[in-house]
PDB file of C-alpha atoms in Angstrom:
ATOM      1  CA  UNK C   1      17.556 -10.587  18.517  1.00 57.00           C
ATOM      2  CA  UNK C   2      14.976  -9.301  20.855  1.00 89.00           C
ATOM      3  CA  UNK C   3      11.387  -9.291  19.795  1.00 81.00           C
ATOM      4  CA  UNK C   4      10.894  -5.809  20.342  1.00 84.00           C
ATOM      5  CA  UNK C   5      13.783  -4.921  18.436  1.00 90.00           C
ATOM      6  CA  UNK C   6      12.664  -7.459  15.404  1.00 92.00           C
ATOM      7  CA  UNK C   7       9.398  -5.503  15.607  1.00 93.00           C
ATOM      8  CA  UNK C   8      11.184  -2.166  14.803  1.00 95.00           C
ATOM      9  CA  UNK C   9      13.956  -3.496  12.428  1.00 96.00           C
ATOM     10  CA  UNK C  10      10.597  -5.121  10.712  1.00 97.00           C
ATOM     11  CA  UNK C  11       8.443  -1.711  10.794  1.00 97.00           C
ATOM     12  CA  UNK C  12      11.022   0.230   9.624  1.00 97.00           C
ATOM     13  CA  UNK C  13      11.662  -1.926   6.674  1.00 97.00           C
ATOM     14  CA  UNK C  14       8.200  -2.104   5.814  1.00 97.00           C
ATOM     15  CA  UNK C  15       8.289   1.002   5.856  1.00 97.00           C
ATOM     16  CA  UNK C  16      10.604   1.626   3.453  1.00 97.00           C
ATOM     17  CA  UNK C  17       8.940  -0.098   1.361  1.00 97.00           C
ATOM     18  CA  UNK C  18       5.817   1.736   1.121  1.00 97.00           C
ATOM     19  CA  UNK C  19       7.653   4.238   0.391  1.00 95.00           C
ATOM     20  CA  UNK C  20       7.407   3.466  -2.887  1.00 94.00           C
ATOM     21  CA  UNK C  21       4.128   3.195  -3.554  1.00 96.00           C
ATOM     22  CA  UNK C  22       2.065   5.038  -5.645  1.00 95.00           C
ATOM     23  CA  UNK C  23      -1.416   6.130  -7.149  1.00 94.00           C
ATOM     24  CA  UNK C  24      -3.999   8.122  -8.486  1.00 95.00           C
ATOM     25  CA  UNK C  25      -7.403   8.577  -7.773  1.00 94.00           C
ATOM     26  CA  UNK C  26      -7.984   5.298  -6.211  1.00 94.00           C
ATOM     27  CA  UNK C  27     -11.175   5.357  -3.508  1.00 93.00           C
ATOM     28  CA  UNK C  28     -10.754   3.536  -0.004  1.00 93.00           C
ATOM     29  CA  UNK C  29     -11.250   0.337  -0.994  1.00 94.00           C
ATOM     30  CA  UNK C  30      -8.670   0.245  -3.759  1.00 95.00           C
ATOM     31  CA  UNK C  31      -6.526   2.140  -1.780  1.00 96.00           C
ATOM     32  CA  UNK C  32      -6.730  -0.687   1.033  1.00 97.00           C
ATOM     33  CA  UNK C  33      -6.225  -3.320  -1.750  1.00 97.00           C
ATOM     34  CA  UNK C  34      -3.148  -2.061  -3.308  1.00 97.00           C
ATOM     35  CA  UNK C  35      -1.304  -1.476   0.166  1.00 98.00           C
ATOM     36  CA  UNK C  36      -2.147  -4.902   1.154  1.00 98.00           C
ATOM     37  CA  UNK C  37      -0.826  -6.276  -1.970  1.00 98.00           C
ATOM     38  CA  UNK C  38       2.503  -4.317  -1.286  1.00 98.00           C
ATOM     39  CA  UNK C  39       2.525  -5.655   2.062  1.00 98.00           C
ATOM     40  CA  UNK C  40       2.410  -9.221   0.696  1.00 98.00           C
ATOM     41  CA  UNK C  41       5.052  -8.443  -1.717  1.00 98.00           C
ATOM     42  CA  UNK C  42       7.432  -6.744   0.906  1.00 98.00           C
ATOM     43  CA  UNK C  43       6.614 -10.130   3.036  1.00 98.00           C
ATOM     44  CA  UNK C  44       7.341 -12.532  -0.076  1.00 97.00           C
ATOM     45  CA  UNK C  45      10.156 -11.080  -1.119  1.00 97.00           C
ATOM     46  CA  UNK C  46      12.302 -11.624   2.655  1.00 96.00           C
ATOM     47  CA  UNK C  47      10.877 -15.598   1.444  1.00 96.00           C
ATOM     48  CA  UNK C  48       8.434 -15.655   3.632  1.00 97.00           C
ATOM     49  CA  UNK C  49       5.111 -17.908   3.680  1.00 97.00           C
ATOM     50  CA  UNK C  50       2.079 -15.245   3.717  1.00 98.00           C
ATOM     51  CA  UNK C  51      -1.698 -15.880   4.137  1.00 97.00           C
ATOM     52  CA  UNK C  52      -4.051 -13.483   3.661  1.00 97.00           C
ATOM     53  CA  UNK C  53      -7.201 -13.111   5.739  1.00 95.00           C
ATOM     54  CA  UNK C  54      -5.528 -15.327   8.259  1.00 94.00           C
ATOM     55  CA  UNK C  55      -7.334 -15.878  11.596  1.00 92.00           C
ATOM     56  CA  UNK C  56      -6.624 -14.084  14.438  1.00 93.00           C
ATOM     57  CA  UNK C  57      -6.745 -15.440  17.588  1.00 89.00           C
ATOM     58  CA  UNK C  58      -9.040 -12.654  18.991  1.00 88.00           C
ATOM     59  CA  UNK C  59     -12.495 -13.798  19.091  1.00 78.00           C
ATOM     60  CA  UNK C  60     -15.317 -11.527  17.344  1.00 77.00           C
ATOM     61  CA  UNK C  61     -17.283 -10.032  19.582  1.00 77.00           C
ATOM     62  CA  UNK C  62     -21.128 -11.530  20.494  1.00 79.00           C
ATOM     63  CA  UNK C  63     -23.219 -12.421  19.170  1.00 81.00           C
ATOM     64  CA  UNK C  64     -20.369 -14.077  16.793  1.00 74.00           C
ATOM     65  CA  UNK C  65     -17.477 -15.116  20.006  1.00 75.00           C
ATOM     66  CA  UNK C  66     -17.195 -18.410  18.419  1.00 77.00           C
ATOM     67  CA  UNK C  67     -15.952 -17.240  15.082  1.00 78.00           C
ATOM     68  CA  UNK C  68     -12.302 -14.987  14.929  1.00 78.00           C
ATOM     69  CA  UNK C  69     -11.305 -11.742  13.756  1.00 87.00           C
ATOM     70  CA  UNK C  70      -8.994 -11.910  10.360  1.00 93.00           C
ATOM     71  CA  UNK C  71      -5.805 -10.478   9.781  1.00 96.00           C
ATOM     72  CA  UNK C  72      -5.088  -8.726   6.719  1.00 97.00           C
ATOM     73  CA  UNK C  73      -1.546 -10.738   6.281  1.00 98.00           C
ATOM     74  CA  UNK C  74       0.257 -13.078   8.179  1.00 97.00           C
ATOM     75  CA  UNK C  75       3.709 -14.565   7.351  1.00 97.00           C
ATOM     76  CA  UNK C  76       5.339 -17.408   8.879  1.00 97.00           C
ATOM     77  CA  UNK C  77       9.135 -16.860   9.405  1.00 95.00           C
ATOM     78  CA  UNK C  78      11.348 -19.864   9.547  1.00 93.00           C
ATOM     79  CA  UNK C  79      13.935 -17.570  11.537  1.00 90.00           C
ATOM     80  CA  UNK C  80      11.690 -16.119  14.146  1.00 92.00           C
ATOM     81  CA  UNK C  81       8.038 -15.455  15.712  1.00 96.00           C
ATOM     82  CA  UNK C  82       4.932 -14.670  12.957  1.00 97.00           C
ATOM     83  CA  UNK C  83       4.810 -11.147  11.720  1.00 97.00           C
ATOM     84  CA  UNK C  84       1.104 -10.029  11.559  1.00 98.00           C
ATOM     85  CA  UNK C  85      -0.102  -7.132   9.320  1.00 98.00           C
ATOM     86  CA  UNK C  86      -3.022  -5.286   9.732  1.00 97.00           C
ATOM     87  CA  UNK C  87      -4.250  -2.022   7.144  1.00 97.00           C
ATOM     88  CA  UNK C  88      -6.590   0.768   8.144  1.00 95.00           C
ATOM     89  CA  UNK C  89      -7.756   4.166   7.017  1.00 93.00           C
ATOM     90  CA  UNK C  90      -9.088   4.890  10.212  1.00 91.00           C
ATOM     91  CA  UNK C  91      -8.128   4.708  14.313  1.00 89.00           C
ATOM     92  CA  UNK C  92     -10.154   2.072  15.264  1.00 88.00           C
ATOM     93  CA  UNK C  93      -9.931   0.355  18.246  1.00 90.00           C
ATOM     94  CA  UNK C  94     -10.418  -3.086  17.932  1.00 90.00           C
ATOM     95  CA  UNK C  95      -7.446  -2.876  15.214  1.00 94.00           C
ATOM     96  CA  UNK C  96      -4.919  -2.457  18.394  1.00 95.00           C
ATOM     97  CA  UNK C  97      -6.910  -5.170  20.874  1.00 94.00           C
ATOM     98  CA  UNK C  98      -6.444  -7.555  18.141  1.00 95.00           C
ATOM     99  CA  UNK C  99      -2.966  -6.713  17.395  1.00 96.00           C
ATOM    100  CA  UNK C 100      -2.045  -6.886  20.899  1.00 96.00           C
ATOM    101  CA  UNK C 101      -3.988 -10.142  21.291  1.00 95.00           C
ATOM    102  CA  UNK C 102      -1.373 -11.155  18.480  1.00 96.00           C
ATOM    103  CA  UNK C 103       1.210 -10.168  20.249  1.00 96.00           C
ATOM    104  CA  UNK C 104       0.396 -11.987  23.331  1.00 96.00           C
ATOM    105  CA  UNK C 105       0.350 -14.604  21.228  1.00 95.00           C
ATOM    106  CA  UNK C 106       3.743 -13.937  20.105  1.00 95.00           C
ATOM    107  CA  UNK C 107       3.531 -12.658  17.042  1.00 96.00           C
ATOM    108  CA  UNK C 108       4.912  -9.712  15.908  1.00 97.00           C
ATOM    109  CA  UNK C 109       2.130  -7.055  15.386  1.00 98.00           C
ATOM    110  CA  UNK C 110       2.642  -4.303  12.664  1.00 98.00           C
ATOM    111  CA  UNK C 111      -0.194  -1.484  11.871  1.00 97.00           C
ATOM    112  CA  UNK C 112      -0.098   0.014   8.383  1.00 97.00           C
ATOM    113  CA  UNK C 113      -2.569   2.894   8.351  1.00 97.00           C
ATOM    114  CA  UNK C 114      -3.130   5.122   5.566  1.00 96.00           C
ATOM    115  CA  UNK C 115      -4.959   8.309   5.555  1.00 94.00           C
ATOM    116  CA  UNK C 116      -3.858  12.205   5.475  1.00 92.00           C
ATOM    117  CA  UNK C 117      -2.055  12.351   8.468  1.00 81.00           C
ATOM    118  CA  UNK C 118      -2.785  12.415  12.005  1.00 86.00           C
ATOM    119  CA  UNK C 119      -2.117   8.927  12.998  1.00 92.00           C
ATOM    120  CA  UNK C 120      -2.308   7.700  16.592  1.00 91.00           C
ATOM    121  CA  UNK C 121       0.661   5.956  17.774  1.00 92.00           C
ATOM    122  CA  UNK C 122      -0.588   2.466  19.344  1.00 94.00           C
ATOM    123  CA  UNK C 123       0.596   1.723  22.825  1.00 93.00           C
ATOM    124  CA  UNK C 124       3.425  -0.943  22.586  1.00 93.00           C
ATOM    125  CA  UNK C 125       4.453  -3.982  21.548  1.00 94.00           C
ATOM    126  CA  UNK C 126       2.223  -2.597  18.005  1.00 96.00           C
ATOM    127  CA  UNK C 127       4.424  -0.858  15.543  1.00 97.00           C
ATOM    128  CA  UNK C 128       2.379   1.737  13.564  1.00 97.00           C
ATOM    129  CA  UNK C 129       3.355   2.508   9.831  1.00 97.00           C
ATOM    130  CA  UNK C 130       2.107   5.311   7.859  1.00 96.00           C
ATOM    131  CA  UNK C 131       1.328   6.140   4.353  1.00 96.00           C
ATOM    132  CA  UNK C 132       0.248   9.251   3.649  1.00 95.00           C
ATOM    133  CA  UNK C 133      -2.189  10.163   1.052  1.00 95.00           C
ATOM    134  CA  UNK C 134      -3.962  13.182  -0.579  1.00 94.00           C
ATOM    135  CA  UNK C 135      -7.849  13.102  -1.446  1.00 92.00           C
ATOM    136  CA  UNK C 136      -9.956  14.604  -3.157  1.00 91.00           C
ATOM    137  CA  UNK C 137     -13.826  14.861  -3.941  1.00 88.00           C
ATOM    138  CA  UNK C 138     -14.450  12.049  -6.824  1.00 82.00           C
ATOM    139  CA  UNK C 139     -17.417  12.210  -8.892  1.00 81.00           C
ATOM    140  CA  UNK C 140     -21.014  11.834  -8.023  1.00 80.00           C
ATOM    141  CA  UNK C 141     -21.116   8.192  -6.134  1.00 78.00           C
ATOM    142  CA  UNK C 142     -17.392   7.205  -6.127  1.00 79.00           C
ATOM    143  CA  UNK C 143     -16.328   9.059  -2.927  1.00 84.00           C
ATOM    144  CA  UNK C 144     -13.769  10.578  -2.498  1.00 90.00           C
ATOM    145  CA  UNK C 145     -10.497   9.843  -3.928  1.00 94.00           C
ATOM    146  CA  UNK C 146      -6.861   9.315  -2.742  1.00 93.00           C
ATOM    147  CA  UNK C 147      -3.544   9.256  -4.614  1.00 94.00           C
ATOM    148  CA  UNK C 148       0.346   9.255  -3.284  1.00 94.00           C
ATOM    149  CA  UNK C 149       2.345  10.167  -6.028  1.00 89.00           C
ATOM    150  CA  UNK C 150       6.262   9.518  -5.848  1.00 74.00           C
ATOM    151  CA  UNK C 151       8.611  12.451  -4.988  1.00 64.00           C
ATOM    152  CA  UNK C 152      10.766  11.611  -7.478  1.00 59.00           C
ATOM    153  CA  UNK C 153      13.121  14.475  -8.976  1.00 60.00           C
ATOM    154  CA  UNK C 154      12.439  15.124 -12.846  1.00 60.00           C
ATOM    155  CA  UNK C 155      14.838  13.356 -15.179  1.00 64.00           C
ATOM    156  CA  UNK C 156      17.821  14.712 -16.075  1.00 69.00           C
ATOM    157  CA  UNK C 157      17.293  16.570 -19.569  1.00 64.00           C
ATOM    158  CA  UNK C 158      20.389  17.265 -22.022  1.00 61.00           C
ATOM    159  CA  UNK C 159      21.984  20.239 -22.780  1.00 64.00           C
ATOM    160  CA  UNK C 160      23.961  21.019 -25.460  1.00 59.00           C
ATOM    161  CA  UNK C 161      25.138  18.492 -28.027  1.00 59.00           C
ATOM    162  CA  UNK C 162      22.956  18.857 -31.059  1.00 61.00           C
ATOM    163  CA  UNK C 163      22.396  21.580 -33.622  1.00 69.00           C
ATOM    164  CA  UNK C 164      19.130  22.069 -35.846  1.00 72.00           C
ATOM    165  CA  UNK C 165      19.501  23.412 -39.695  1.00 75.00           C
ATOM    166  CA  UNK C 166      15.872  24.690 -40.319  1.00 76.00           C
ATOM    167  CA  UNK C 167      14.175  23.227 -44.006  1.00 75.00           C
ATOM    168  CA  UNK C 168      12.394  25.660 -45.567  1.00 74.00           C
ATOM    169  CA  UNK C 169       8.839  23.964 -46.803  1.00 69.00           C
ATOM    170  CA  UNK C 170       6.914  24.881 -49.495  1.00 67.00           C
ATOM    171  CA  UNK C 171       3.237  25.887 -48.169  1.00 67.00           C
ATOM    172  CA  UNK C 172       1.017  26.189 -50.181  1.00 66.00           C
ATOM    173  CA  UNK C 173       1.442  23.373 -52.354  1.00 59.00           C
ATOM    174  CA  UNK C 174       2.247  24.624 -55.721  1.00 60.00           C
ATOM    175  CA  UNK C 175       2.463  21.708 -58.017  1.00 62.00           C
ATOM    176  CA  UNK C 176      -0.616  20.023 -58.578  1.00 64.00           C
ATOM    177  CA  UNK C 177      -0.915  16.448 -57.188  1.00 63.00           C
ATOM    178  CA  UNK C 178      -0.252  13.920 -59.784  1.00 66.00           C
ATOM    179  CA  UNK C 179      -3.695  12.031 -60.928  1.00 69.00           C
ATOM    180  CA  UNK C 180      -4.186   8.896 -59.368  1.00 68.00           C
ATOM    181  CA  UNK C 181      -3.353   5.482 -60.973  1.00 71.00           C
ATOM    182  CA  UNK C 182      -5.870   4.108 -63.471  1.00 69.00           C
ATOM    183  CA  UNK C 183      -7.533   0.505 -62.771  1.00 62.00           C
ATOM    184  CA  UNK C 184      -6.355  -2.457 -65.570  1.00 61.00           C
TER     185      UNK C 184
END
């Protein structure tokens, strides 16, 4: 299969995955965190190796050009060219010239941003996918917040199938309680 292709088969499953993620009130660094994680996951379970914090092979820029960037996940594939993952909030910029750096590489890059909407595509070969979130205003010196609840339907309920016979109660209490048990 062609890499382009692998890179949208691969997008679109992860994808699919992330679908299913949820929270509440989680601020941008826990957000981050627990999309990561589900990226791992989603990489682990096609039996993949993953590292996280790999190195990228895009140097940082000066004063720091002999140290690399990091990649939020990379996972060896023993049936075709390194998927690399990286997760943002925001559009930035050196996200996509170090995911195309991967990609000259030959890896195959993958953006997961999450946010409220208005994502940027990235130019090709970078697959974008979303997840988006609400926010809200968090308490004095937390932020804000973000959640993505599921859009689940309700459970079923039952209908039908049971009657109740009401028991009448006696309220007040008209006999008097016995008198507790006397010690030996």
């Amino acid at each position: 299969m062609e890499v382009a292709a692998q890179g949208e088969r691969l997008a679109a499953d992860l994808g699919r995955w992330l679908a299913e993620l949820t929270f509440v009130d989680l601020d941008t660094d826990e957000v981050t965190a627990r999309v990561i994680d589900a990226v791992v996951r989603w990489a682990e379970a096609q039996g993949w190796r993953v590292y996280r914090r790999a190195p990228s092979v895009l140097p940082l820029p000066p004063p720091l050009q002999q140290r690399h960037s990091v990649l939020d996940v990379a996972c060896a594939r023993p049936d075709g060219p390194p998927v690399v993952v990286e997760v943002d909030h925001t559009d930035r910029a050196r996200t996509v010239q170090k995911l195309r750096a991967e990609a000259d590489a030959g890896r195959i890059p993958i953006w997961v941003r999450w946010g409220v909407g208005r994502f940027a595509v990235p130019p090709p070969p970078v697959r974008m996918v979303t997840v988006e979130v609400t926010r809200r205003a968090g308490p004095a010196g937390r932020g804000r917040l973000h959640s993505r609840v599921g859009d689940r339907p309700a459970p079923a309920h039952s209908t039908g199938g049971g009657a109740v016979t009401p028991q009448a109660l006696p309220i007040p209490l008209t006999d008097p309680l016995p008198d507790p048990p006397s010690g030996p």
